[in-house]
Structure formats: structure tokens, C-alpha cells
Coordinates of C-alpha atoms in Angstrom, one line a residue:
Chain A
X1 CA 32.4 14.1 -24.6
X2 CA 35.3 12.2 -23.2
X3 CA 34.5 9.4 -20.8
X4 CA 36.3 11.2 -18.0
X5 CA 34.2 14.3 -18.5
X6 CA 31.0 12.3 -18.7
X7 CA 31.9 10.4 -15.6
X8 CA 32.6 13.7 -13.8
X9 CA 29.3 15.1 -15.0
X10 CA 27.2 12.2 -13.9
X11 CA 28.8 11.9 -10.5
X12 CA 28.9 15.7 -10.0
X13 CA 25.1 15.9 -10.7
X14 CA 24.5 13.0 -8.3
X15 CA 26.5 14.7 -5.5
X16 CA 24.7 18.0 -6.1
X17 CA 21.3 16.3 -6.1
X18 CA 22.1 14.3 -2.9
X19 CA 23.3 17.5 -1.2
X20 CA 20.1 19.3 -2.0
X21 CA 18.1 16.3 -0.8
X22 CA 19.9 15.8 2.5
X23 CA 20.4 19.5 3.4
X24 CA 17.0 20.1 4.9
X25 CA 17.3 17.0 7.1
X26 CA 20.8 17.7 8.2
X27 CA 20.0 21.3 9.0
X28 CA 17.0 20.3 11.0
X29 CA 19.3 18.2 13.1
X30 CA 21.8 21.0 13.5
X31 CA 19.3 23.7 14.4
X32 CA 17.6 21.4 16.9
X33 CA 20.8 21.7 19.1
X34 CA 20.9 25.5 19.0
X35 CA 19.8 27.6 21.9
X36 CA 16.5 29.5 21.6
X37 CA 16.8 32.4 19.1
X38 CA 20.2 31.4 17.7
X39 CA 18.7 30.2 14.4
X40 CA 16.9 33.5 13.9
X41 CA 20.0 35.4 12.9
X42 CA 21.8 36.4 9.7
X43 CA 23.6 34.7 8.1
X44 CA 21.7 31.6 9.0
X45 CA 24.1 29.5 11.2
X46 CA 25.0 26.1 9.8
X47 CA 26.3 24.6 13.1
X48 CA 25.3 25.3 16.7
X49 CA 28.0 27.5 18.3
X50 CA 27.1 26.2 21.8
X51 CA 25.3 22.9 21.3
X52 CA 22.5 22.3 23.8
X53 CA 19.8 19.8 24.5
X54 CA 17.5 22.5 25.9
X55 CA 15.0 22.2 23.1
X56 CA 14.6 18.4 23.7
X57 CA 14.4 19.0 27.4
X58 CA 11.7 21.6 26.9
X59 CA 9.7 19.2 24.6
X60 CA 10.0 16.1 26.8
X61 CA 9.7 17.7 30.2
X62 CA 7.2 20.5 29.6
X63 CA 5.3 19.9 26.4
X64 CA 4.5 16.2 26.9
X65 CA 6.5 14.7 24.0
X66 CA 7.0 11.4 25.7
X67 CA 3.2 10.9 25.7
X68 CA 2.9 11.6 21.9
X69 CA 5.9 9.4 21.1
X70 CA 4.3 6.6 23.1
X71 CA 1.0 7.1 21.4
X72 CA 2.6 7.0 17.9
X73 CA 4.6 3.9 18.8
X74 CA 1.6 2.1 20.3
X75 CA -0.7 2.9 17.4
X76 CA 1.8 2.0 14.7
X77 CA 2.7 -1.2 16.4
X78 CA -0.9 -2.3 17.1
X79 CA -2.0 -1.5 13.5
X80 CA 1.0 -3.3 12.1
X81 CA 0.4 -6.5 14.1
X82 CA -3.3 -6.7 13.5
X83 CA -3.3 -5.9 9.8
X84 CA -0.3 -8.2 9.2
X85 CA -2.3 -11.1 10.7
X86 CA -5.6 -10.3 8.9
X87 CA -4.0 -9.4 5.5
X88 CA -1.8 -12.4 5.5
X89 CA -4.6 -14.8 6.1
X90 CA -6.8 -13.2 3.5
X91 CA -4.0 -12.8 0.9
X92 CA -3.0 -16.4 1.2
X93 CA -6.6 -17.6 0.9
X94 CA -7.1 -15.4 -2.2
X95 CA -4.0 -16.9 -3.8
X96 CA -4.2 -20.6 -2.8
X97 CA -7.5 -21.7 -1.3
X98 CA -10.4 -22.3 -3.7
X99 CA -13.9 -21.1 -2.9
X100 CA -16.9 -20.0 -4.8
X101 CA -16.8 -16.4 -6.0
X102 CA -13.1 -15.9 -5.1
X103 CA -12.0 -14.2 -8.3
X104 CA -15.1 -11.9 -8.4
X105 CA -14.6 -10.9 -4.8
X106 CA -10.9 -10.2 -5.3
X107 CA -11.7 -8.1 -8.4
X108 CA -14.2 -6.1 -6.4
X109 CA -11.6 -5.4 -3.8
X110 CA -9.0 -4.3 -6.4
X111 CA -11.6 -2.1 -8.0
X112 CA -12.3 -0.4 -4.7
X113 CA -8.6 0.6 -4.5
X114 CA -9.3 3.5 -6.8
X115 CA -11.7 5.1 -4.2
X116 CA -9.9 7.7 -2.2
X117 CA -10.3 7.1 1.5
X118 CA -11.8 10.6 2.1
X119 CA -15.1 9.5 0.6
X120 CA -15.5 7.2 3.6
X121 CA -14.3 9.7 6.2
X122 CA -17.5 11.3 7.2
X123 CA -19.6 8.1 7.5
X124 CA -16.7 6.4 9.2
X125 CA -16.6 9.1 11.8
X126 CA -20.3 8.7 12.5
X127 CA -19.9 4.9 12.7
X128 CA -17.0 5.1 15.1
X129 CA -18.9 7.7 17.2
X130 CA -21.8 5.3 17.5
X131 CA -19.4 2.6 18.6
X132 CA -17.9 5.0 21.1
X133 CA -14.5 4.8 19.4
X134 CA -14.0 8.5 18.6
X135 CA -11.3 10.0 20.8
X136 CA -9.9 6.5 21.7
X137 CA -6.9 4.6 20.3
X138 CA -9.5 2.3 18.8
X139 CA -10.6 5.1 16.4
X140 CA -7.3 4.8 14.6
X141 CA -6.6 1.1 15.1
X142 CA -9.9 -0.6 14.3
X143 CA -10.5 0.8 10.7
X144 CA -6.8 0.0 9.9
X145 CA -6.9 -3.6 11.0
X146 CA -7.0 -4.8 7.4
X147 CA -6.4 -3.1 4.1
X148 CA -6.9 -3.9 0.4
X149 CA -3.3 -3.1 -0.6
X150 CA -1.9 -5.4 2.1
X151 CA -4.2 -8.3 0.9
X152 CA -3.1 -7.6 -2.7
X153 CA 0.6 -7.6 -1.7
X154 CA 0.4 -10.9 0.1
X155 CA -1.6 -12.5 -2.6
X156 CA 0.9 -11.5 -5.3
X157 CA 3.7 -13.2 -3.3
X158 CA 1.7 -16.2 -2.1
X159 CA 0.9 -17.2 -5.7
X160 CA 4.5 -18.4 -6.0
X161 CA 4.0 -21.1 -3.3
X162 CA 3.9 -24.5 -5.1
X163 CA 0.5 -26.3 -4.7
X164 CA 2.3 -29.6 -4.2
X165 CA 3.8 -28.4 -0.9
X166 CA 0.3 -27.7 0.4
X167 CA -1.1 -30.9 -0.9
X168 CA 1.7 -32.9 0.7
X169 CA 0.9 -31.3 4.0
X170 CA -2.8 -32.1 3.6
X171 CA -2.0 -35.7 2.7
X172 CA -0.1 -35.9 6.0
X173 CA -3.3 -34.9 7.7
X174 CA -2.4 -31.4 8.7
X175 CA -5.3 -29.0 9.2
X176 CA -5.6 -25.9 7.1
X177 CA -4.6 -23.6 10.0
X178 CA -1.6 -25.8 10.9
X179 CA -0.5 -25.7 7.2
X180 CA -0.9 -21.9 7.2
X181 CA 1.2 -21.4 10.4
X182 CA 4.0 -24.0 9.8
X183 CA 4.3 -24.1 6.0
X184 CA 2.9 -20.9 4.5
X185 CA 4.0 -18.2 7.0
X186 CA 7.7 -19.2 6.9
X187 CA 7.6 -19.1 3.1
X188 CA 5.9 -15.6 3.1
X189 CA 8.5 -14.2 5.5
X190 CA 10.0 -11.7 2.9
X191 CA 6.7 -10.2 2.0
X192 CA 5.6 -10.0 5.6
X193 CA 8.7 -8.0 6.4
X194 CA 7.9 -5.6 3.6
X195 CA 4.3 -5.3 4.6
X196 CA 5.3 -4.7 8.2
X197 CA 7.7 -1.9 7.4
X198 CA 5.2 -0.3 5.0
X199 CA 2.3 -0.4 7.4
X200 CA 4.3 0.9 10.3
X201 CA 5.7 3.8 8.4
X202 CA 2.4 4.7 6.8
X203 CA 0.6 4.6 10.2
X204 CA 3.4 6.6 11.9
X205 CA 3.3 9.3 9.2
X206 CA -0.5 9.4 8.8
X207 CA -1.9 12.8 9.5
X208 CA -5.5 13.5 8.4
X209 CA -7.3 10.6 10.1
X210 CA -5.6 10.9 13.5
X211 CA -6.2 14.7 13.3
X212 CA -9.9 14.0 12.9
X213 CA -10.5 11.2 15.3
X214 CA -8.1 12.0 18.1
X215 CA -8.9 15.5 19.5
X216 CA -7.9 14.8 23.1
X217 CA -4.3 16.1 23.4
X218 CA -3.3 13.1 25.5
X219 CA -4.2 10.8 22.7
X220 CA -2.5 12.6 19.8
X221 CA 0.2 11.2 17.6
X222 CA 3.5 12.9 16.9
X223 CA 2.5 14.5 13.6
X224 CA -0.8 15.9 14.9
X225 CA 0.8 17.2 18.1
X226 CA 3.7 18.7 16.0
X227 CA 1.3 20.4 13.7
X228 CA -0.6 22.1 16.6
X229 CA 2.7 22.9 18.4
X230 CA 4.0 24.6 15.2
X231 CA 0.8 26.8 15.1
X232 CA 1.5 27.9 18.7
X233 CA 5.2 28.3 18.5
X234 CA 5.6 30.1 15.2
X235 CA 8.8 31.8 16.3
X236 CA 10.5 29.0 18.1
X237 CA 12.4 27.5 15.2
X238 CA 14.9 25.6 17.3
X239 CA 12.3 23.8 19.4
X240 CA 10.2 23.0 16.3
X241 CA 13.3 21.5 14.6
X242 CA 13.8 19.3 17.7
X243 CA 10.2 18.2 17.5
X244 CA 10.7 17.3 13.8
X245 CA 13.8 15.3 14.7
X246 CA 11.9 13.3 17.3
X247 CA 9.1 12.7 14.7
X248 CA 11.3 11.8 11.7
X249 CA 14.2 10.0 13.3
X250 CA 12.4 6.8 14.4
X251 CA 11.1 6.1 10.9
X252 CA 14.3 7.1 9.2
X253 CA 16.3 4.7 11.4
X254 CA 13.7 1.9 10.8
X255 CA 13.9 2.5 7.1
X256 CA 17.7 2.4 7.0
X257 CA 17.7 -0.9 9.0
X258 CA 15.0 -2.5 6.8
X259 CA 15.6 -0.8 3.5
X260 CA 15.8 -3.9 1.4
X261 CA 12.4 -5.1 2.5
X262 CA 10.8 -1.7 2.1
X263 CA 12.1 -1.3 -1.5
X264 CA 11.1 -4.9 -2.4
X265 CA 7.6 -4.2 -1.1
X266 CA 7.3 -1.0 -3.0
X267 CA 8.3 -2.8 -6.3
X268 CA 6.1 -5.8 -5.7
X269 CA 3.1 -3.5 -5.0
X270 CA 3.7 -1.3 -8.1
X271 CA 3.9 -4.1 -10.6
X272 CA 0.6 -4.8 -12.2
X273 CA -0.7 -8.3 -11.9
Chain B
X1 CA -12.5 -28.5 8.3
X2 CA -13.5 -28.7 4.7
X3 CA -11.6 -26.5 2.3
X4 CA -14.2 -23.8 1.3
X5 CA -15.2 -23.4 4.9
X6 CA -11.5 -23.0 5.9
X7 CA -11.0 -20.5 3.1
X8 CA -13.9 -18.3 4.3
X9 CA -12.5 -18.5 7.8
X10 CA -9.2 -17.1 6.4
X11 CA -10.7 -14.2 4.5
X12 CA -13.5 -13.4 6.9
X13 CA -11.6 -11.1 9.4
X14 CA -10.0 -8.9 6.7
X15 CA -13.3 -8.8 4.7
X16 CA -15.2 -7.8 7.8
X17 CA -12.8 -4.9 8.5
X18 CA -12.6 -3.7 4.9
X19 CA -16.4 -4.1 4.4
X20 CA -17.5 -2.4 7.6
X21 CA -14.9 0.3 7.9
X22 CA -14.3 1.1 4.2
X23 CA -16.8 -0.2 1.7
X24 CA -19.9 0.5 3.9
X25 CA -18.8 4.1 4.7
X26 CA -18.1 4.7 1.0
X27 CA -21.7 3.7 0.1
X28 CA -22.9 5.7 3.1
X29 CA -20.9 8.6 1.9
X30 CA -22.8 8.6 -1.4
X31 CA -26.1 8.6 0.6
X32 CA -24.8 11.3 3.0
X33 CA -24.0 13.6 0.1
X34 CA -27.7 13.6 -0.7
X35 CA -28.8 14.8 2.7
X36 CA -28.5 18.1 4.6
X37 CA -26.5 16.4 7.4
X38 CA -25.2 19.2 9.7
X39 CA -24.4 19.9 13.3
X40 CA -28.0 19.5 14.3
X41 CA -28.2 16.1 12.7
X42 CA -25.0 15.2 14.5
X43 CA -26.9 15.8 17.8
X44 CA -30.0 13.8 16.7
X45 CA -30.5 11.9 13.4
X46 CA -34.1 12.9 13.3
X47 CA -33.0 16.4 12.0
X48 CA -31.8 14.7 8.8
X49 CA -33.5 15.5 5.5
X50 CA -33.1 14.1 2.0
X51 CA -32.2 17.0 -0.3
X52 CA -31.3 15.3 -3.6
X53 CA -28.5 16.9 -5.4
X54 CA -28.8 20.2 -3.6
X55 CA -25.3 19.9 -2.0
X56 CA -23.7 19.4 -5.4
X57 CA -25.6 22.3 -6.9
X58 CA -24.7 24.5 -4.0
X59 CA -21.0 23.5 -4.1
X60 CA -20.8 24.4 -7.8
X61 CA -22.1 27.8 -6.8
X62 CA -19.6 28.3 -4.0
X63 CA -16.6 30.5 -5.1
X64 CA -14.3 29.0 -2.5
X65 CA -15.0 25.5 -3.9
X66 CA -13.9 26.6 -7.4
X67 CA -10.9 28.4 -5.9
X68 CA -10.0 25.2 -4.1
X69 CA -10.4 23.2 -7.3
X70 CA -8.2 25.7 -9.2
X71 CA -5.5 25.6 -6.5
X72 CA -5.5 21.8 -6.5
X73 CA -5.4 21.6 -10.3
X74 CA -2.5 24.1 -10.3
X75 CA -0.7 21.8 -7.8
X76 CA -1.4 18.7 -9.9
X77 CA -0.7 20.2 -13.4
X78 CA 2.6 21.8 -12.3
X79 CA 3.6 19.4 -9.6
X80 CA 3.1 16.0 -11.2
X81 CA 5.2 16.6 -14.4
X82 CA 8.0 18.2 -12.4
X83 CA 8.0 15.4 -9.8
X84 CA 8.1 12.7 -12.5
X85 CA 10.7 14.6 -14.4
X86 CA 12.9 14.8 -11.2
X87 CA 12.3 11.0 -10.6
X88 CA 13.2 10.1 -14.1
X89 CA 16.3 12.3 -14.1
X90 CA 17.5 10.9 -10.8
X91 CA 16.9 7.4 -12.0
X92 CA 18.8 7.9 -15.3
X93 CA 21.7 9.3 -13.3
X94 CA 21.7 6.4 -10.9
X95 CA 21.4 3.9 -13.7
X96 CA 24.3 5.3 -15.6
X97 CA 27.3 2.9 -15.8
X98 CA 29.5 5.9 -14.9
X99 CA 27.8 6.5 -11.5
X100 CA 29.8 5.5 -8.4
X101 CA 28.6 4.6 -4.9
X102 CA 25.1 3.8 -6.2
X103 CA 23.7 2.2 -3.0
X104 CA 24.6 5.3 -1.0
X105 CA 23.1 7.7 -3.5
X106 CA 20.0 5.7 -3.9
X107 CA 19.4 5.5 -0.1
X108 CA 20.1 9.2 0.4
X109 CA 17.8 10.3 -2.5
X110 CA 15.0 8.0 -1.2
X111 CA 15.2 9.2 2.4
X112 CA 12.7 12.1 2.1
X113 CA 10.0 9.5 1.0
X114 CA 9.9 7.9 4.5
X115 CA 10.0 11.1 6.4
X116 CA 6.9 12.5 8.1
X117 CA 5.1 15.1 6.0
X118 CA 4.1 17.3 8.9
X119 CA 7.7 17.4 10.2
X120 CA 9.0 18.2 6.8
X121 CA 6.5 21.0 6.3
X122 CA 7.7 22.5 9.6
X123 CA 11.3 22.4 8.3
X124 CA 10.2 23.9 5.0
X125 CA 8.5 26.7 6.8
X126 CA 11.8 27.6 8.4
X127 CA 13.9 27.1 5.2
X128 CA 11.6 29.5 3.4
X129 CA 11.3 32.0 6.2
X130 CA 11.2 35.5 4.8
X131 CA 13.8 37.0 7.1
X132 CA 15.9 34.2 8.5
X133 CA 15.3 31.4 5.9
X134 CA 18.4 30.0 4.1
X135 CA 16.7 30.2 0.7
X136 CA 16.2 33.9 0.9
X137 CA 19.8 34.2 2.3
X138 CA 21.1 32.3 -0.7
X139 CA 19.1 34.5 -3.1
X140 CA 20.4 37.6 -1.4
X141 CA 24.0 36.4 -2.0
X142 CA 23.3 36.4 -5.8
X143 CA 21.5 39.8 -5.6
X144 CA 17.9 38.6 -5.7
X145 CA 15.4 40.5 -3.5
X146 CA 13.9 38.4 -0.7
X147 CA 10.7 36.6 -1.5
X148 CA 7.8 36.3 1.0
X149 CA 7.5 32.6 0.1
X150 CA 4.6 31.6 2.3
X151 CA 3.1 35.1 2.7
X152 CA 2.7 36.0 -1.0
X153 CA -0.3 34.4 -2.8
X154 CA 1.7 34.0 -5.9
X155 CA 4.6 32.1 -4.2
X156 CA 2.8 30.0 -1.6
X157 CA 1.7 27.3 -4.0
X158 CA 5.1 27.1 -5.8
X159 CA 6.7 26.6 -2.4
X160 CA 4.4 23.8 -1.6
X161 CA 5.1 22.2 -5.0
X162 CA 8.8 22.4 -4.3
X163 CA 8.2 20.6 -1.0
X164 CA 6.1 17.9 -2.7
X165 CA 8.8 17.3 -5.4
X166 CA 11.6 17.0 -2.7
X167 CA 9.5 14.7 -0.6
X168 CA 8.2 12.4 -3.3
X169 CA 10.7 12.1 -6.2
X170 CA 12.5 9.2 -4.6
X171 CA 9.5 6.9 -4.7
X172 CA 9.0 7.0 -8.5
X173 CA 12.8 7.0 -8.9
X174 CA 13.0 3.5 -7.4
X175 CA 10.2 2.3 -9.7
X176 CA 11.9 3.8 -12.8
X177 CA 15.2 2.3 -11.7
X178 CA 13.7 -1.1 -11.6
X179 CA 12.2 -0.7 -15.1
X180 CA 15.5 0.6 -16.5
X181 CA 17.3 -2.4 -15.1
X182 CA 14.8 -4.6 -16.9
X183 CA 15.7 -3.2 -20.4
X184 CA 18.0 -5.7 -22.2
X185 CA 21.5 -4.5 -22.4
X186 CA 22.0 -5.7 -26.0
X187 CA 19.6 -3.0 -27.3
X188 CA 22.1 -0.4 -26.2
X189 CA 24.9 -2.5 -27.5
X190 CA 23.4 -2.5 -31.0
X191 CA 22.7 1.2 -30.8
X192 CA 26.3 1.9 -29.7
X193 CA 27.6 -0.1 -32.6
X194 CA 25.4 2.0 -34.9
X195 CA 27.1 5.1 -33.3
X196 CA 24.0 6.4 -31.5
X197 CA 24.7 9.0 -28.9
X198 CA 23.6 8.8 -25.2
X199 CA 20.8 11.3 -26.0
X200 CA 19.5 9.3 -28.9
X201 CA 19.7 6.1 -27.0
X202 CA 17.6 7.7 -24.3
X203 CA 15.0 9.1 -26.7
X204 CA 14.7 6.0 -28.9
X205 CA 15.2 3.1 -26.6
X206 CA 14.9 4.0 -23.0
X207 CA 11.8 6.3 -23.0
X208 CA 9.7 4.2 -25.3
X209 CA 10.4 1.0 -23.2
X210 CA 9.5 3.0 -20.0
X211 CA 6.1 3.8 -21.5
X212 CA 4.0 1.5 -19.4
X213 CA 5.8 2.4 -16.2
X214 CA 5.5 6.1 -17.1
X215 CA 1.7 5.6 -17.4
X216 CA 1.4 3.8 -14.1
X217 CA 3.6 6.3 -12.3
X218 CA 1.6 9.1 -13.8
X219 CA -1.7 7.8 -12.7
X220 CA -0.6 7.0 -9.2
X221 CA 1.2 10.3 -8.7
X222 CA -1.8 12.3 -10.1
X223 CA -4.2 10.5 -7.8
X224 CA -1.9 11.1 -4.9
X225 CA -1.4 14.8 -5.7
X226 CA -5.1 15.5 -5.9
X227 CA -5.3 14.5 -2.3
X228 CA -3.2 17.5 -1.1
X229 CA -3.9 18.3 2.5
X230 CA -1.2 18.3 5.2
X231 CA 1.1 20.7 3.4
X232 CA -1.3 23.6 3.4
X233 CA -2.7 22.6 6.8
X234 CA 0.8 23.0 8.4
X235 CA 2.5 25.6 6.3
X236 CA -0.2 28.1 5.3
X237 CA -3.5 27.2 6.8
X238 CA -5.0 27.7 3.4
X239 CA -3.7 31.2 3.1
X240 CA -2.5 33.7 2.0
X241 CA -5.8 34.9 0.5
X242 CA -7.0 31.3 0.4
X243 CA -4.4 30.6 -2.4
X244 CA -3.4 27.2 -0.9
X245 CA -6.9 25.9 0.0
X246 CA -7.0 22.5 -1.6
X247 CA -10.2 20.5 -2.3
X248 CA -9.4 18.2 0.7
X249 CA -8.6 21.2 2.9
X250 CA -12.0 22.6 1.9
X251 CA -13.6 19.3 2.6
X252 CA -11.9 19.1 6.0
X253 CA -13.1 22.5 7.1
X254 CA -16.6 21.9 5.7
X255 CA -16.9 18.6 7.5
X256 CA -14.8 18.7 10.7
X257 CA -14.8 22.4 11.4
X258 CA -18.4 23.3 10.5
X259 CA -19.8 19.7 10.7
X260 CA -21.6 20.0 7.4
X261 CA -21.2 16.3 6.6
X262 CA -23.6 16.4 3.7
X263 CA -21.7 19.1 1.9
X264 CA -18.3 17.6 2.8
X265 CA -19.4 14.2 1.4
X266 CA -20.4 15.9 -1.8
X267 CA -17.0 17.5 -2.0
X268 CA -15.3 14.1 -1.5
X269 CA -17.3 12.5 -4.2
X270 CA -16.7 15.3 -6.6
X271 CA -13.0 14.9 -6.0
X272 CA -13.3 11.1 -6.5
X273 CA -15.1 11.8 -9.8
X274 CA -12.4 14.1 -10.9
X275 CA -9.6 11.7 -10.1
X276 CA -11.5 8.9 -11.9
X277 CA -12.0 11.1 -15.0
X278 CA -8.4 12.1 -15.1
X279 CA -7.2 8.5 -14.7
X280 CA -9.5 7.4 -17.5
X281 CA -8.3 10.2 -19.7
X282 CA -4.6 9.3 -19.1
X283 CA -5.2 5.6 -20.0
X284 CA -7.3 6.6 -23.0
X285 CA -4.7 9.1 -24.3
X286 CA -1.8 6.6 -23.8
X287 CA -3.7 3.9 -25.8
X288 CA -4.2 6.4 -28.7
X289 CA -0.5 7.2 -28.5
X290 CA 0.4 3.5 -28.9
X291 CA -2.0 2.6 -31.7
X292 CA -3.0 5.7 -33.6

């Protein structure tokens, strides 16, 4: 094969693959601007003939999309902030502070990573019910305030902090918490950014647990509300595409803006250590 | 504050959350699976009885459980190799020295990973619509009769598998890409001097060196695919003819539709056991592969 032909082949395949990958998302966007019924014709229209915002208006004014958008934002932001604080403290301690039983404790946590969350779901529901947290924001936030994967991610990164730096601060008389805030956190900034994007996206996209614990329509997140909308409005393709745009666009934009951090976190988390 | 005390203060909040809201419920789940916890027990715990392994025995006699297991295994056995194959193919293309605009292609191919599964399932339902879907339209153009993708028990699971591949291949692609970049360039240099073709370089250098990554990706993807839930929930509601009921979908209905928490916990633990066994098998087989 000549180099020119090989190059055409590689790039042609890449273009084809990318087209197939992006097509569903681009078409979702296009159909969301079509008037009701326009997408249920043959041949399937690629572009809206008379673009309209009617579907979005319908969703936001009549269906209560604002509420669900706010719920999703609030829950994802709260979970991200809380778990970032708790996981960072714990991950740093597991990496740099010595205490009896540290390694055994950490190994236990890592071992527990293999347990799928569903095993805990039924008892967790009963526990939250006892605490009065079922059907409240707390039902989603409280169990997610810390996570083993987050602790692991921070620990991996924190191990690269030189001990001399911490010792020097201790000799200067700084307390452990002072050292954490003014020396450690600034050094951990890259992994904190990764963890923040990861957590936010995971929480935003989560479906099964919010479906179980938030049954009140006013408390539902976008994915849960979208799922029940799509069961009611089986024929309203245009409106459902608009709903999908509202659900997907925020995370897609966030990912594009913070892509570097997301990919770094993904790679850090997937390297065995 | 002395150091160990400070250390405990740092780990305490996270350990408390993980302990109370994850580890404790996991242990309780084991216990719950040995009881007849149902809607009456939900009203008053005094209605709870210890039943030993009755839930497990009954599950193994329930045809729908076996169907759910078979559907899930179908999804895993077909879906995982195809997903990993797609990831590897895309990674090899992106890694090629001939590829242009790499950052753009990488971002575009990764985009589905960060999208919301429910929204994507809604899109997929429209793309694969029997009458107005673009897929059937395209098939019609090349003379293939329309397929009732989500309404035909033979096609519903393949459609879900296609969705899973599209949604997930970017994730492993990025991991493969990082491993490919870690392979020393002089290995290929030497092979080229010996006149080895691209294909032979891939088979004899690239794939063997990707071995450990392949194993890790295989384990993680398999474990993830066993937890199929949102796709059938949104696209097919387990139908048609229960052909897309997955183990987790079955657990969800048993637990949160009928409130049989005892039986649902048994299903969850059976699923965990299955994932654990398959993981062990994969690790074991790959070890035998390396040192026969």
C-alpha cells in the first residue's frame, strides 16, 4: 500500500467513525427545533424547515423542566462539593499521615470496590427511610458524600507530595489542618479538578438511585423526569429530543470545557497501583 | 494535635459515610436476603421472618430469573467483545502516525461517554423507530425490509447492544490510547527495518504489549455490562416478551415495584457472585495464557 493510500484509508475511517458517533447527537439537536409532528414523516428530515422553540417552551412552561434542571444542578453541585472535601481529606491521610492499621484499612476499602452498589440498595433504602431522608434531596446527597473511588484517586496523586515539604511546615509550627489547607490542597489542585468533573458528571447522569429514592415529581432529576416523560409522550419525538438536549447539553459543555482534567482523572483512576 | 489523632480526624468523615451508607448496607443486604422481607415487613419490622436460603432456592426456580440471567449474559457475551473491539480499533486509528486532527477526533469519539444514558436511550428509540426511524429509512434505500427493532424479541437486545457500544467505546479507547503511547517507538523501528508489515507489527508487538491493559479493560467492562438497567427501562420496559429484562431490571421490579426486599437482595447477591466469578475466571485464564 502506498503511503498516500494508507493515509487516505486511516483518515477516511476516522471521518466515517466520527460521523456515525456524532450523528445521533446532531440529529437530536436538529429535531428538537422542529414543530410537532414534523419528524414523523418520510424521508426523515435532517433539518427543521421552519425552526421553532415551541418544544422548549412546552417543556419549560408547561412540563416543569426548570424545576428538574434546578434539582439536577443542585444535587450534582452538593454531592460534588461534599465528596470533594471528604475524599480529599481521607485520600491525603491515607497517602501521607501515618496511623495504626492504615494499610489494612485502605486494602479493605479497595477490596470493597468490587461490590456492586446494588447489593446495598435495599438496606440503604430502609436506612434512609428510618432517617426520614427518602423523598428528600438528602436521600441522594447523603450516601454520596464520600466514595471509595474518590479516596483512591486522591491518594494516588497525594503520594507524589514530598514528605520534606510537610516536615518543613511542621517544623515551622503549622498545625495539621493548616498544612492541609495551605500546602496540600494547592498541590492537589489538578486531581481535585479531575475528581470534581468526574463526580459532577456521574451524579448528573445517575439514574437508578434517584429513580428509587425520589418519587415526588417536584424532586426528580432530569434523567428520571425524562424517562417518565418519554413513557407518557411516546409519539412526541420533537419534544423528547428537546428534553434530551436540555439533559445532555450541560454535561457536554462542561466536558468540553474541562476535558483535560476529565481524561487525566480517567487515566489516573484506571492505572493499577 | 498529635499526628495519629489528626490522621483519624482526616479520614473519619469519609469513613463514616462509606461505612454507614455503603459497607453496613452491604452486610445488611446479605442478612436481608435470608429473610422474607416484603411489603408487610416494610410496614412493621415485626412481620419479618428468617427463612434461610429460601429466597435463593425460590429464585433458582423462577423462570423469569433465568430469562433475565440469559438476557444479561447475551448482552455481556456479545456486547463486551464488540465494545472492546470498537475501542481498540478506534484507538489504533487515532494512534496511527498518518491520522490528522487527532485532538478533534479524540474529543468527538469520546463525547458519547459523558452523555446521559436516559437521554441517549430516548434518542435511540427515535433513530430505531419502525416507521419513521432513520435506520429503517437507510435500510429501505438499499432494499432491506424494515425491522421492528424494539418490538421484535429477536432484535430488541441487539439494538440495546448497539447503543451500549456507541455510548461506551470512547472510554476504553482513551485507556488503550494511553497504553499505545507508552510502547517504545524503537520496537516498531526494529520491526520496520526487518520489513514487518503494519499488520504483523500490530499482532506481534502492539497486542502482546497491550495484554495487561486488555485484561483490566475486559474486567471493568464486563462488570459494568452485567449491571444493565437504564437502557431496557427506558427503551423497552423489559419487553417485548420479556426479552430485555436484565438481572438488575428484575431486581428493581422485585424490590421497588413489589417491595420483596428479601428476594431482591438475593438477586443482587447472586449477581455479585456471578460478576466475582467471571472476574476471577478472566484473571485466571489470562495468567495461564502468560505462563502455560
